[in-house]
């Protein structure tokens, strides 16, 4: 089972991934926790390029770099882990590219999908949790974390387009993307996610 967590910066994805990992491991399930951009040695190097505020790059270059990192991560880490029987939990995946580069940078979701098609192949998530939070609260949380990276410092209009992009993606793929109100207490969110994962395990979407 391949599960991804999506949403704006500061919505609490990492916390929920950790809680789900603990729960699955307590049930004896092997779990791989990973993230994008990153998750493999070369993808982590590309992550450094993408998030360094010193780096200025064309929007298309940015989109290709996210996809390049993804290609390595998918082939060398995610697919082998799924083949071993791991549940793979990934902090961001191709929906982030569609939302940030497609909508945020205004390249267009279709163009970004074209760039990512080969990187992703047939490796689409069985379930995606989209953690949605009001813009003001998300910004407050990002500021509270301290120094902002290149993407986090792209401004409010950019962040709003990303939020709208995520909402649209969820509307287009309701069978895969479950929207969660990230303002709820973390225990409540963890329970909603755990219940949904239990359902997925008894009835996997593609029989995996
Ligand atoms: P993330 O690791 O979630 O950063 P943080 O821990 O600070 O929340 O992601 C790094 C940034 O990269 C984040 O701002 C979203 C952005 N991003 C894209 O723009 N496109 C992508 O395809 C991915 C995976 C991430």
Short mmCIF file of C-alpha atoms in Angstrom, two decimals, residues 9-175:
data_model
loop_
_atom_site.label_atom_id
_atom_site.label_comp_id
_atom_site.label_asym_id
_atom_site.label_seq_id
_atom_site.Cartn_x
_atom_site.Cartn_y
_atom_site.Cartn_z
CA UNK A 9 3.64 23.89 4.51
CA UNK A 10 2.92 23.85 8.24
CA UNK A 11 -0.24 21.73 8.25
CA UNK A 12 1.15 18.86 10.37
CA UNK A 13 1.81 16.14 7.79
CA UNK A 14 4.94 14.89 9.50
CA UNK A 15 3.21 14.43 12.85
CA UNK A 16 0.41 12.41 11.29
CA UNK A 17 2.83 10.25 9.34
CA UNK A 18 4.74 9.43 12.52
CA UNK A 19 1.53 8.55 14.37
CA UNK A 20 0.38 6.29 11.55
CA UNK A 21 3.77 4.64 11.35
CA UNK A 22 3.69 3.84 15.09
CA UNK A 23 0.23 2.38 14.79
CA UNK A 24 1.05 0.19 11.78
CA UNK A 25 4.31 -1.04 13.27
CA UNK A 26 2.50 -1.96 16.49
CA UNK A 27 0.33 -4.19 14.30
CA UNK A 28 3.46 -5.90 12.96
CA UNK A 29 3.38 -4.11 9.62
CA UNK A 30 6.67 -3.12 8.02
CA UNK A 31 6.58 0.57 7.16
CA UNK A 32 8.79 2.81 5.06
CA UNK A 33 8.57 6.48 5.90
CA UNK A 34 9.95 8.72 3.19
CA UNK A 35 9.63 12.21 1.75
CA UNK A 36 9.76 14.35 -1.37
CA UNK A 37 11.71 16.08 -2.60
CA UNK A 38 14.23 13.52 -1.37
CA UNK A 39 14.02 9.97 -0.10
CA UNK A 40 17.08 8.68 -1.99
CA UNK A 41 20.69 9.94 -1.94
CA UNK A 42 20.55 11.79 -5.27
CA UNK A 43 17.02 13.08 -4.64
CA UNK A 44 18.20 14.51 -1.30
CA UNK A 45 20.94 16.38 -3.19
CA UNK A 46 18.36 17.76 -5.62
CA UNK A 47 16.27 18.76 -2.57
CA UNK A 48 19.20 20.87 -1.43
CA UNK A 49 19.20 22.72 -4.78
CA UNK A 50 15.44 23.25 -4.70
CA UNK A 51 15.13 24.59 -1.17
CA UNK A 52 18.28 26.72 -0.95
CA UNK A 53 17.22 30.37 -0.94
CA UNK A 54 20.47 31.33 -2.64
CA UNK A 55 19.34 29.51 -5.79
CA UNK A 56 17.32 31.35 -8.38
CA UNK A 57 15.94 29.21 -11.22
CA UNK A 58 13.44 29.16 -14.02
CA UNK A 59 10.03 27.70 -13.09
CA UNK A 60 10.41 24.93 -15.67
CA UNK A 61 13.81 24.00 -14.26
CA UNK A 62 12.19 23.79 -10.83
CA UNK A 63 9.44 21.51 -12.18
CA UNK A 64 11.98 19.23 -13.89
CA UNK A 65 14.15 19.03 -10.78
CA UNK A 66 11.21 17.89 -8.63
CA UNK A 67 10.38 15.30 -11.30
CA UNK A 68 14.03 14.22 -11.61
CA UNK A 69 14.24 13.66 -7.85
CA UNK A 70 10.95 11.74 -8.00
CA UNK A 71 12.15 9.40 -10.77
CA UNK A 72 15.04 8.19 -8.62
CA UNK A 73 12.94 7.97 -5.47
CA UNK A 74 10.20 5.94 -7.17
CA UNK A 75 12.49 3.47 -8.90
CA UNK A 76 15.10 2.97 -6.21
CA UNK A 77 13.12 3.33 -3.01
CA UNK A 78 9.32 3.28 -3.30
CA UNK A 79 8.78 0.44 -5.79
CA UNK A 80 11.33 -1.91 -4.13
CA UNK A 81 9.76 -1.24 -0.70
CA UNK A 82 6.26 -1.97 -2.04
CA UNK A 83 7.61 -5.17 -3.62
CA UNK A 84 8.97 -6.23 -0.18
CA UNK A 85 5.50 -5.80 1.29
CA UNK A 86 6.12 -2.53 3.12
CA UNK A 87 3.44 0.07 3.56
CA UNK A 88 5.05 3.19 2.13
CA UNK A 89 4.16 6.53 3.73
CA UNK A 90 5.42 9.47 1.71
CA UNK A 91 5.51 13.11 2.79
CA UNK A 92 4.40 14.81 -0.48
CA UNK A 93 4.39 13.30 -3.97
CA UNK A 94 3.25 14.22 -7.48
CA UNK A 95 0.20 16.17 -6.21
CA UNK A 96 2.66 18.63 -4.68
CA UNK A 97 4.19 19.21 -8.12
CA UNK A 98 0.74 19.73 -9.64
CA UNK A 99 -0.22 22.17 -6.86
CA UNK A 100 3.07 24.07 -6.40
CA UNK A 101 4.47 24.10 -9.93
CA UNK A 102 1.19 23.66 -11.84
CA UNK A 103 -0.92 26.15 -9.90
CA UNK A 104 1.56 28.03 -7.70
CA UNK A 105 4.06 28.79 -10.48
CA UNK A 106 1.23 28.80 -13.04
CA UNK A 107 2.89 26.32 -15.40
CA UNK A 108 -0.45 24.48 -15.57
CA UNK A 109 -1.35 21.10 -14.10
CA UNK A 110 -1.38 19.42 -17.50
CA UNK A 111 2.14 20.56 -18.37
CA UNK A 112 3.42 19.46 -14.97
CA UNK A 113 1.72 16.12 -15.34
CA UNK A 114 3.48 15.64 -18.71
CA UNK A 115 6.84 16.29 -17.06
CA UNK A 116 6.03 13.79 -14.30
CA UNK A 117 4.40 11.03 -16.29
CA UNK A 118 7.62 9.07 -16.87
CA UNK A 119 8.89 9.70 -13.35
CA UNK A 120 5.75 8.34 -11.73
CA UNK A 121 4.96 5.54 -14.18
CA UNK A 122 2.24 3.40 -12.65
CA UNK A 123 3.28 4.25 -9.13
CA UNK A 124 0.25 6.27 -8.02
CA UNK A 125 -0.81 6.37 -4.37
CA UNK A 126 -3.60 4.09 -3.16
CA UNK A 127 -4.62 6.87 -0.80
CA UNK A 128 -3.67 10.52 -0.37
CA UNK A 129 -4.49 12.50 2.76
CA UNK A 130 -4.80 16.17 1.94
CA UNK A 131 -4.46 18.17 5.13
CA UNK A 132 -6.23 21.46 4.65
CA UNK A 133 -5.74 24.47 6.89
CA UNK A 134 -6.73 28.15 6.65
CA UNK A 135 -3.99 30.28 5.10
CA UNK A 136 -3.50 32.47 8.18
CA UNK A 137 -3.03 29.53 10.51
CA UNK A 138 -0.71 27.76 8.05
CA UNK A 139 1.42 30.92 7.82
CA UNK A 140 1.51 31.28 11.58
CA UNK A 141 2.79 27.71 11.91
CA UNK A 142 5.46 28.15 9.22
CA UNK A 143 6.70 31.35 10.88
CA UNK A 144 6.80 29.63 14.28
CA UNK A 145 9.14 26.96 12.82
CA UNK A 146 11.79 29.60 12.13
CA UNK A 147 13.73 30.29 8.96
CA UNK A 148 11.78 29.78 5.73
CA UNK A 149 13.13 27.83 2.71
CA UNK A 150 12.96 28.95 -0.95
CA UNK A 151 9.44 27.60 -1.49
CA UNK A 152 8.08 28.91 1.81
CA UNK A 153 9.31 32.40 0.99
CA UNK A 154 7.48 32.54 -2.37
CA UNK A 155 4.76 34.81 -0.95
CA UNK A 156 1.09 34.78 -0.03
CA UNK A 157 -0.42 34.91 -3.55
CA UNK A 158 1.69 31.90 -4.48
CA UNK A 159 0.59 30.01 -1.35
CA UNK A 160 -3.05 30.84 -2.09
CA UNK A 161 -2.77 29.44 -5.61
CA UNK A 162 -1.22 26.28 -4.14
CA UNK A 163 -4.12 25.94 -1.67
CA UNK A 164 -6.64 26.35 -4.49
CA UNK A 165 -4.72 23.88 -6.62
CA UNK A 166 -4.81 21.21 -3.92
CA UNK A 167 -8.56 21.76 -3.43
CA UNK A 168 -9.14 21.34 -7.17
CA UNK A 169 -7.03 18.18 -7.35
CA UNK A 170 -9.08 16.69 -4.50
CA UNK A 171 -12.30 17.51 -6.35
CA UNK A 172 -10.98 15.79 -9.46
CA UNK A 173 -9.85 12.60 -7.69
CA UNK A 174 -12.25 12.08 -4.76
CA UNK A 175 -11.77 8.28 -4.86
#
